[in-house]
Amino acid sequence: MTSDDVLVRLTAVDKRFTKSKETITIFEKLDLAIASGDFIAVMGPSGSGKTTLLNLLGGIDRPSAGEIRFAGERIDGLPESRLAHWRAGHIGFIFQFYNLMPMLTAAQNVELPLLLTSLGGKDRRRRVEAALAVVNLADRARHYPREMSGGQQQRVAIARAVVADPGLLLCDEPTGDLDRSNADEILEVLRLLNREMGKTIVMVTHDPAAAKYAKRTLHLDKGRFSERDLAA
Amino acid sequence: MTDVSLIARNLFRKKLRAALMIVSIMTAFLIFGVLVAFEHAFNAGEDLAAADRLMVVNKINFTQPLPYAYYERVKAVEGVRQVSHANWFGGYYQEPKNFLIVLAVEPESYLKIYDRELDVPDDARRAFLSERTGALVGEALAQDKGWKVGDRLPVSSTIYSQKNGGHVWEMTVVGIAKPAKPHIDSNFIVFHYDYFNETRSFGKDMIGWLVLTTTSPAVNDKVAKTVDAMFANSTAETATDTEKAFNKAFAAQFGNIALIVKLVVGAAFVTILMIVGNTMAMAVRERVREIAVLKTLGFPPARILRLILGESLLLALLGGLPGIGLAALAVAALREKLLNFIPGMVMTPDIAVLAVVLMLGLGLVTGIIPAFSAMRLNIASALGRS
Ligand SMILES: Nc1ncnc2c1ncn2[C@@H]1O[C@H](COP(=O)(O)OP(=O)(O)OP(=O)(O)O)[C@@H](O)[C@H]1O
Ligand SMILES: [Mg+2]
């Protein structure tokens, strides 16, 4: 992997949490390179630091030591407001519990990230329509989250994550709350986004079947990665 | 979608809660508007008093009369520009319960002294000066009773009777005096002292009080001392003071209205502040996860702060603006009813502006703490709570 291909690089990252004198170390001297266009599944036992890793990659948490570079630019030291701006442009988050705004329609939820851009009303509407079409929910634009199934809500969340066209999608157990067929639908959408639209994806999952959709799987345990081919 | 529509949707996600808060804020501003308009009207005399105007009354009590001769003598005092005099007539219309504020005055000097307060058209002024039984009626009173120029007006007195035994003075409305500013009392009748003095059965050549203007407020003290010294040790000693002090003392007879109003309005606002502040804090606490999601999407801290503050400000305005609007309606309705008690009760632009300032203050105070905690919310730990 040449350095040109690397979208995100973690170098000697430490992450510790200190709670009332007690310090827990999650990562120590962690190195990771994520190639542009990759689709990585991250697996590992509960408490192994998978969510923490996504938080570090997405700039919503900072490493205790080491550096994180995104497209060559260091992001670990950016102040909060610059980091927010950076996230808006480069990162899409997808959570286990969808996290949609209950008082907004599907289209309005998807439009949220565009409020941070200078796009006019017409352009925003076009982008929202396109994003909802990608997740196959064009006909649900005016529905509220409570009027949709879990799978549909998660697809709205995916549309929201991609509407501003970020390069990196971070998914934390995106199918953790869904049945097999809904999960497969979501995973198909993610695969489509990776293959057809070139999105780089890091997906945390407990489900080996879900991990099969990824190009490679990283196992996280006791603060270390081990790469194994599950298919083998 | 805009930030404003996002704010509005947040505010109205619990419709009953939003409605209750709006109604409580509305009530507080209704109380505020009505009481402050009342208090302003009540103390208007003090605020509107001209700085260069002095009142000369009997030292024993302002209801005791002074000899007419004082009028000429005060005119000659150095520093005095104009002097006029007035008698309290104790007037009523047809029945004593129809109480009227009627003063018998020296027309020319009286109009001059109150030139800045009263708008009297030139023809009305001329008619008033030339017609012995002419009466000038204040606009509010004329409107209230439906009196017009040319109307014959039988005015009775609870104090005086005529030499012929009658109690009714026949007058003719010769003009309507308009107040030059909103709070100025125009619920009165003034008529000729000469007519009054020549027909009354007692008290001849006695006047109620003198009102004078000085050449400058700087000489007020000196003029007051000179006047009082002039009549010291006479049968009618005088007390001279500024109109402001006089009006203040008069209003104080009814208690400290300003303080009462402040206490009531203050209590209403403290209550509202606690209700709205607590509800805003609760609303934001319930939404911690959503705020974390907004931050994840890239909403910067300042924008989050604005969204929450915007919500509390919108709430304060949605309650406050209709509240002050209702207060304006209530004041307009009360104005008629309270005309004899406190004339000139109006919702002035000052009160409305003060109300809007209070709304903004209320919005900021109730929103600032939740807004700051939302702004500083740690995304990772907020999302961790599922
Ligand atoms: N803000 C925090 N303060 C203290 N400890 C934390 C904090 N966030 C995470 N931890 C700890 O860090 C460790 C890793 O947490 P993390 O959420 O990353 O695990 P995970 O791999 O995502 O687990 P799961 O599969 O259950 O979601 C856990 O022991 C957790 O208790
Ligand atoms: Mg996790």
XYZ file of C-alpha atoms and ligand atoms in Angstrom, chain A residues 45-52 54-55 96 172-173 204 206, ligand 2:
16
model
C -15.345 -8.820 22.159
C -17.449 -6.294 23.978
C -15.323 -3.667 25.627
C -12.376 -4.263 23.311
C -12.489 -0.668 22.053
C -14.316 -0.919 18.716
C -16.538 2.102 19.335
C -13.581 3.978 20.747
C -14.509 4.686 15.397
C -14.686 7.757 17.643
C -26.812 0.871 15.756
C -21.095 1.070 14.600
C -23.031 -2.208 14.522
C -17.964 -2.546 13.554
C -20.561 -8.801 15.978
Mg -19.371 -0.340 20.866
